[in-house]
Coordinates of C-alpha atoms in Angstrom, one line a residue:
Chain A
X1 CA 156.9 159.5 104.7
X2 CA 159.1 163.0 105.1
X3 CA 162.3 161.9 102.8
X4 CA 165.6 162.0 105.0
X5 CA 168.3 164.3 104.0
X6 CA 171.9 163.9 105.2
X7 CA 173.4 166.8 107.3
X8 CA 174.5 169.9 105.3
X9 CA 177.7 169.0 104.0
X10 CA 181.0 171.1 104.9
X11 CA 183.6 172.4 102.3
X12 CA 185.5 169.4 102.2
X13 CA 182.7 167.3 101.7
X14 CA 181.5 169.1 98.3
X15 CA 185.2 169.1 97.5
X16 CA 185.3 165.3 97.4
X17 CA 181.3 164.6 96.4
X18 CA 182.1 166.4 93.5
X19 CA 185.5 165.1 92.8
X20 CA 184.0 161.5 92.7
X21 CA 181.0 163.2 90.2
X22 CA 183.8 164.8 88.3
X23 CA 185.7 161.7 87.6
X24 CA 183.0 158.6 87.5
X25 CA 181.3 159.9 84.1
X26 CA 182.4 159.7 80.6
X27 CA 181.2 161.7 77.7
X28 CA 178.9 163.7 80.3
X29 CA 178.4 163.3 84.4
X30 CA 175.0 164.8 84.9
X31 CA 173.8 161.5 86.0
X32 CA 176.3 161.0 88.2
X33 CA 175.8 164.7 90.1
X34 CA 172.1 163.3 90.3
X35 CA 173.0 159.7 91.7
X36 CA 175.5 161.6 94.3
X37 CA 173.4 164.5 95.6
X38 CA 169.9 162.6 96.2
X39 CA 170.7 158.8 96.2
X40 CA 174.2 158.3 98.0
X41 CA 174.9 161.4 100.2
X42 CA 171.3 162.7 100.1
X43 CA 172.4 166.4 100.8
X44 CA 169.2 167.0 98.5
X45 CA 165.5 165.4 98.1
X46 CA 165.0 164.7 94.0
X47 CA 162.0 167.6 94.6
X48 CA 164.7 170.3 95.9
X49 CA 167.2 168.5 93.0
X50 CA 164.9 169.1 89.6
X51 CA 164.0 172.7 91.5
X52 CA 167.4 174.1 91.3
X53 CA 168.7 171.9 88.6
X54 CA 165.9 174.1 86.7
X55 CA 167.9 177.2 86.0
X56 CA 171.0 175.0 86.0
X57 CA 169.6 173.9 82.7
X58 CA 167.4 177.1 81.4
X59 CA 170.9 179.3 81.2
X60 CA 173.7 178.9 78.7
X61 CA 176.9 176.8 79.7
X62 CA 178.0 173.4 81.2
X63 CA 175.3 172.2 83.1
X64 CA 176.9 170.3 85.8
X65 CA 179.2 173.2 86.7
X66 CA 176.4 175.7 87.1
X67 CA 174.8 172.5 89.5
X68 CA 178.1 172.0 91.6
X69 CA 177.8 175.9 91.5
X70 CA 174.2 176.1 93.0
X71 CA 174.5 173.3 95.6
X72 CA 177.9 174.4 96.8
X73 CA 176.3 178.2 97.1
X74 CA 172.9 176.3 99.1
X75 CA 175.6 174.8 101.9
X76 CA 178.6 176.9 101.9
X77 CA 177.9 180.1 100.6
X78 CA 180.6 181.6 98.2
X79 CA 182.9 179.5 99.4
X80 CA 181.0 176.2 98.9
X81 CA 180.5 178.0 95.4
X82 CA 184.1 178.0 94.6
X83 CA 185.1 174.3 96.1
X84 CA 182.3 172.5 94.2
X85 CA 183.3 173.2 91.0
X86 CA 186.7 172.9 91.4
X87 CA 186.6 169.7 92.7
X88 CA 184.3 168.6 89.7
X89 CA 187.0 169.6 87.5
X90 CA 190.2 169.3 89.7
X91 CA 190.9 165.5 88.9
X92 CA 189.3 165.1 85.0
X93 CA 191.8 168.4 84.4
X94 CA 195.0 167.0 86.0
X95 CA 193.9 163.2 84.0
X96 CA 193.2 165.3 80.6
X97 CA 196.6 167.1 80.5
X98 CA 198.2 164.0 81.4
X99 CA 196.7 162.5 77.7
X100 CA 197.7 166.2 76.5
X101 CA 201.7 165.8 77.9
X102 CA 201.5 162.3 75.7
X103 CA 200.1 163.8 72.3
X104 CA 202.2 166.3 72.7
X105 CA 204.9 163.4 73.0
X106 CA 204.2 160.8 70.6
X107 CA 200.6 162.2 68.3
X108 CA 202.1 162.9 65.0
X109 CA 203.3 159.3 65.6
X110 CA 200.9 157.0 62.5
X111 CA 199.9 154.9 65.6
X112 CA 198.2 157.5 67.6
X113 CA 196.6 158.8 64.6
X114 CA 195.2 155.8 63.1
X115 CA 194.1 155.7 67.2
X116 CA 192.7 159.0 67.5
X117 CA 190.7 159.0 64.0
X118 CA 189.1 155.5 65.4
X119 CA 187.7 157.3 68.2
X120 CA 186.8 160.7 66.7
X121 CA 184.4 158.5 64.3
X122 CA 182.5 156.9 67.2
X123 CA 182.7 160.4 69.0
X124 CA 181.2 161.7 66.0
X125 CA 178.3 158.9 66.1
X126 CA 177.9 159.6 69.7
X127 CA 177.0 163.1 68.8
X128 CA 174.5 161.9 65.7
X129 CA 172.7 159.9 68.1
X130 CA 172.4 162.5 70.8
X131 CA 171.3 164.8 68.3
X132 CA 168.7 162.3 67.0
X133 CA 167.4 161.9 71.0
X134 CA 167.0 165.0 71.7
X135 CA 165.5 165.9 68.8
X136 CA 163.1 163.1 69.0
X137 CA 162.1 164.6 72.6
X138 CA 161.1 167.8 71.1
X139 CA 157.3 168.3 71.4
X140 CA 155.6 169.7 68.3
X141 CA 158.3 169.2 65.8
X142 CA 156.3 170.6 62.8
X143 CA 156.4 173.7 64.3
X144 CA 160.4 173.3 65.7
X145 CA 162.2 171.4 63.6
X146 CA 162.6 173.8 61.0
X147 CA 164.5 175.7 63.7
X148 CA 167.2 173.0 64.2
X149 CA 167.3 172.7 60.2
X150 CA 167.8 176.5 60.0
X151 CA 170.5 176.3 62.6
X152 CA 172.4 173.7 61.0
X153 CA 172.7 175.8 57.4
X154 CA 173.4 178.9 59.0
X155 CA 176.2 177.0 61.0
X156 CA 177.7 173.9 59.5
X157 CA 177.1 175.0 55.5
X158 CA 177.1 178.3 55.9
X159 CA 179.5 178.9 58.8
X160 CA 178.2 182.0 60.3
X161 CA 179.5 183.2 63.8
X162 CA 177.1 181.4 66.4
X163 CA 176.5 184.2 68.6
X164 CA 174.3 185.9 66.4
X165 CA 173.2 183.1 65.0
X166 CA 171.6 181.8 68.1
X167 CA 170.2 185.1 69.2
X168 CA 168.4 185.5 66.5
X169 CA 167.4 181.8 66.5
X170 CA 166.2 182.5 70.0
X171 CA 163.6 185.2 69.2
X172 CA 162.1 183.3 66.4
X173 CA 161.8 180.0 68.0
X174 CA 160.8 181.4 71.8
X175 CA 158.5 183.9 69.8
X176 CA 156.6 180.8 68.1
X177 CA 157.0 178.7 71.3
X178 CA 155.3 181.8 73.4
X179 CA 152.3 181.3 71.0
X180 CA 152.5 177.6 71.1
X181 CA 152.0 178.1 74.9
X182 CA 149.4 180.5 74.8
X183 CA 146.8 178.2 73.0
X184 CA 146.8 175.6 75.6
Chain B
X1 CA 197.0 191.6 72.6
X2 CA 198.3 187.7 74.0
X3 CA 197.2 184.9 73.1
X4 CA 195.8 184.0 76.1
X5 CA 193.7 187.3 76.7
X6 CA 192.3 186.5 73.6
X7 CA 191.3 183.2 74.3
X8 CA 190.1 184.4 77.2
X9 CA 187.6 187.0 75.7
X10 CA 186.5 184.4 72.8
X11 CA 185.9 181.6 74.9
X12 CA 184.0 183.8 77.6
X13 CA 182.0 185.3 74.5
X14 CA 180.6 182.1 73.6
X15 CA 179.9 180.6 77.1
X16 CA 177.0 182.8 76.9
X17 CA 175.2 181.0 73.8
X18 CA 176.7 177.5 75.4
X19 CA 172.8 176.4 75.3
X20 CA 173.3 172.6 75.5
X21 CA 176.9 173.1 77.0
X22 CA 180.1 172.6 75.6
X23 CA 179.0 169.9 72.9
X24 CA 177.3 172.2 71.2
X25 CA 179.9 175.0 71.0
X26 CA 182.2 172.3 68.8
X27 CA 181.3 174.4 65.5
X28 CA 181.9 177.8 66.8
X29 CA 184.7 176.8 68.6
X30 CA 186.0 175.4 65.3
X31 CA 185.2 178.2 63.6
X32 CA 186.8 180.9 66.4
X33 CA 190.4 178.6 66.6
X34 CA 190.8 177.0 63.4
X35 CA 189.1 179.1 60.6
X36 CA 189.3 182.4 62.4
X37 CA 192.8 182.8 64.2
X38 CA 194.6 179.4 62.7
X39 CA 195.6 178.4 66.2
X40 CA 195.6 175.2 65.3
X41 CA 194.7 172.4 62.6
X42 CA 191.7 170.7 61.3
X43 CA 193.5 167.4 62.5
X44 CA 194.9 168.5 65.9
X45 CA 191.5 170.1 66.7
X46 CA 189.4 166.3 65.6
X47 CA 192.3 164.7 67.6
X48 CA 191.3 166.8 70.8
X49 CA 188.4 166.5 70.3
X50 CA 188.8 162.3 70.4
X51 CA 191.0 162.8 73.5
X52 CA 188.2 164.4 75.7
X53 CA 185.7 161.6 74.5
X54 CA 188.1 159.4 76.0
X55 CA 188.9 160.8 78.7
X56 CA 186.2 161.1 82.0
X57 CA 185.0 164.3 83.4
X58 CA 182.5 166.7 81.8
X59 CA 182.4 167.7 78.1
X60 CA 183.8 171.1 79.1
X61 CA 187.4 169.4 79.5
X62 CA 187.4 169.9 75.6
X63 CA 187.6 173.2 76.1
X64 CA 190.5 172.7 78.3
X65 CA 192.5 170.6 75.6
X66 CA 192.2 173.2 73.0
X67 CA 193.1 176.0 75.1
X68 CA 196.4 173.5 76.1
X69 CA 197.1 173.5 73.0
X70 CA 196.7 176.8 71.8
X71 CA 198.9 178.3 74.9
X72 CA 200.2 175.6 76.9
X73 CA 199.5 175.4 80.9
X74 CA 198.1 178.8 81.3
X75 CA 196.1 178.3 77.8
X76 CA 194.2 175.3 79.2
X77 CA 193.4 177.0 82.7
X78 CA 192.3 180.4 81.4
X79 CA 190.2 178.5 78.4
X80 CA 188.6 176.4 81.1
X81 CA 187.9 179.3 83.2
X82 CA 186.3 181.3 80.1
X83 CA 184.1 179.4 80.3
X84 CA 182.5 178.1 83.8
X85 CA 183.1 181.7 85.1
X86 CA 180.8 183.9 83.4
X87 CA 177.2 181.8 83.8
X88 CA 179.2 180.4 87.3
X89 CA 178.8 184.3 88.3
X90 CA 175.1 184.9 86.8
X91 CA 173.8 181.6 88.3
X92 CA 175.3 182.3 91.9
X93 CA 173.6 186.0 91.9
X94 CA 170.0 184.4 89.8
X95 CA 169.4 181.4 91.9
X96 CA 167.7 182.6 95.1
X97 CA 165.2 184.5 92.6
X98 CA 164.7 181.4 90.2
X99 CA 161.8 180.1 92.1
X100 CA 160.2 183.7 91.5
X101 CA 160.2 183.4 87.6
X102 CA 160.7 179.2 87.0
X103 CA 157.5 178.3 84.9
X104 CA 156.4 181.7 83.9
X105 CA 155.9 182.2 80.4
X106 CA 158.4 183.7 78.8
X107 CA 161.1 181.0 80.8
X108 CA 158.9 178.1 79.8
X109 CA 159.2 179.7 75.9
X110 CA 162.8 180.2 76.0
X111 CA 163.4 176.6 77.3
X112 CA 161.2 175.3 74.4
X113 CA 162.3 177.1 71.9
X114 CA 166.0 176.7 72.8
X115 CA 165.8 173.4 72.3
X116 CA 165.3 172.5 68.4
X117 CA 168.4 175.2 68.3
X118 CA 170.8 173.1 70.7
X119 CA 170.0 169.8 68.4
X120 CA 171.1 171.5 65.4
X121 CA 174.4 173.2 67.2
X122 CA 175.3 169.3 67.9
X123 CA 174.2 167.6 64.2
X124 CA 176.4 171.0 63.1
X125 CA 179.1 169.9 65.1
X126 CA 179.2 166.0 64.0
X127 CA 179.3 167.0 60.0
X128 CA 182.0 169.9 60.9
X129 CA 184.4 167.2 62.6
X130 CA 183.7 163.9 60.0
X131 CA 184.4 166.8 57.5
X132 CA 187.7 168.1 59.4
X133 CA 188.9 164.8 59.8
X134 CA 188.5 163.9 56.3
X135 CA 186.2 160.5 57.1
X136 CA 186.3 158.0 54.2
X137 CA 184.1 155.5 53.8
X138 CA 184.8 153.3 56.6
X139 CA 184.9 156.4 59.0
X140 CA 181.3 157.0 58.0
X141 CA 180.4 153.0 58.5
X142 CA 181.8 153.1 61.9
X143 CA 179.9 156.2 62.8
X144 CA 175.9 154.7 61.4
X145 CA 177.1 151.6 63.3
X146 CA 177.8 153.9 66.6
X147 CA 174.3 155.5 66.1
X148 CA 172.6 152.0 65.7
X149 CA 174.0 150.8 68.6
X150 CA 173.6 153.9 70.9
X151 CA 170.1 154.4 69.9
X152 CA 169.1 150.7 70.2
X153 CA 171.2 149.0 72.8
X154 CA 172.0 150.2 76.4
X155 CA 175.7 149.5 75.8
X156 CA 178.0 152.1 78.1
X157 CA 179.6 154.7 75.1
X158 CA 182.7 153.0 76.5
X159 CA 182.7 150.1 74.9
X160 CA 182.1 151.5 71.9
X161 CA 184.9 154.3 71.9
X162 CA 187.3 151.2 73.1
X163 CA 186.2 149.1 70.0
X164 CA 186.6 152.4 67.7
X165 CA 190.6 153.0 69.3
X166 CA 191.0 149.1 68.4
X167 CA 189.5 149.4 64.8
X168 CA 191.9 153.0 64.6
X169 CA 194.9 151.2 66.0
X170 CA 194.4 148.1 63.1
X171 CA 194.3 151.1 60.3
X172 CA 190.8 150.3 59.6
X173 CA 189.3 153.9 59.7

């Protein structure tokens, strides 16, 4: 059975598609791009979506704004390039200075702060646990954890700049990865 | 030079290492604004950081908040910008020519090896903000029980950044 795809979509359309991607997720809305691109407006098939989501994820930067970047490009050329994005970001930017206006306004009051520590602690867990899945995903950890334990005393005890830090991380790791791929 | 050229060329710097997206750039980023130039504070920077976990959208809107509060409107829009544009640009120009090197084996080696380095950028930047915000002991009880929860339950984060501004609010943490 040929999967059905939805007429390519105009500007407008991946102005608002992303817009309700944009503001439907917290802490992340990858899932959401996904759910809204094959399942509701089916401008993709999940085969065309994990193809281009491919480089989305192999290069550096926020994920879903390289995808809104890619899938507005595919209908609407530069263009379509521009709108997705913006409309990704358009209505969590206008809601997150909104809560900026207010701390400005009343966060050095002992209320907000008691507030804000409370959910920097569970933010902090949040980012534990993601840690802990991802690294849990990571095939042949004998040979690639060390990596993430390097990384974390060159950056969180030691505190050197990251740029480096992850370029040179890069060789090593890819370089033992390459040779992990080879004997297969 | 201003401010806001500088955050400009710092932020755009470090979009290009963003492997595993904004989340993982917390450290640097701490290190670039707070250690570095001193535009701003270990607590303002944990308290923005709290804000955007609140808040929906993607986890680059951080970047937004610090950039707010480093140089007001135009601050949040140029930080913001730093750092879509750049990999925005190289994706738009690499993507017709993906399909031509996707699963070769240097990309399938840099994707591998990538990721044990993008777990320890986010483990870096959990310790760096418990340690900016000075988490006592309760702090620290509220973030195993997040963990536990997260790892073992499907619970929405929601709930459990809800139950963590209602345990904040009592003066618990």
């Amino acid at each position: 059975m040929p999967p059905e795809t939805a007429p390519p979509p105009d500007l407008k359309a991946l102005f608002v598609g992303f817009s309700s991607v944009g503001l439907s997720g917290f802490g992340g809305v990858l899932p959401f791009a996904r759910r809204m691109l094959v399942d509701e407006r089916r401008w993709m098939t999940a085969e065309e979506f994990n193809a281009q989501f491919g480089l989305c994820q192999f290069l550096p930067g926020p994920n879903v704004i390289n995808l809104a970047v890619v899938v507005g490009k595919r209908y609407q050329g530069l263009l379509g390039a521009i709108v997705a994005p913006v409309g990704l970001l358009a209505g969590p930017l206008v809601i997150v200075l909104l809560l900026a206006l207010l701390y400005d306004h009343y966060g050095s009051l002992p209320l907000a702060q008691s507030l804000l520590r409370g959910i920097a602690a569970v933010g902090v867990g949040l980012l534990f646990a993601m840690a802990w899945r991802m690294g849990m995903a990571i095939r042949e950890k004998p040979f690639f954890l060390p990596f993430t334990a390097l990384i974390v005393a060159a950056i969180a005890v030691l505190r050197w700049p990251m740029p480096i830090v992850m370029v040179a991380g890069l060789v090593f790791s890819g370089a033992v990865a390459w040779w992990r791929l080879g004997r297969k | 030079m201003s401010i806001v050229l500088e955050l400009f060329l710092e932020f755009a710097l470090l979009s290009f290492v963003a492997f595993g997206g904004a989340t993982a750039l917390l450290p640097e980023m701490h290190r670039v604004v707070v250690d570095n130039h001193h535009w701003l504070d270990d607590t303002t920077f944990t308290h923005l950081y709290a804000i955007a976990q609140a808040a929906p959208g993607p986890n680059v809107l951080v970047v937004t908040l610090i950039g707010w509060k480093i140089a007001g409107l135009s601050g949040a829009l140029v930080a913001t910008l730093a750092m879509c544009l750049p990999m925005s640009i190289v994706i738009y120009l690499l993507i017709d020519r993906w399909e031509s090197f996707a699963g070769k084996r240097w990309q399938k080696a840099i994707s591998i090896g990538v990721a044990p380095l993008a777990v320890g950028l986010i483990f870096s930047g959990a310790t760096l903000i418990a340690q900016a915000a000075g988490f006592g002991w309760a702090a620290w009880a509220l973030v195993a029980v997040t963990v536990a929860v997260n790892l073992r339950t499907k619970l929405h984060p929601l709930w459990l950044i809800a139950a963590g501004a209602v345990l904040g609010l009592l003066g618990l943490i």
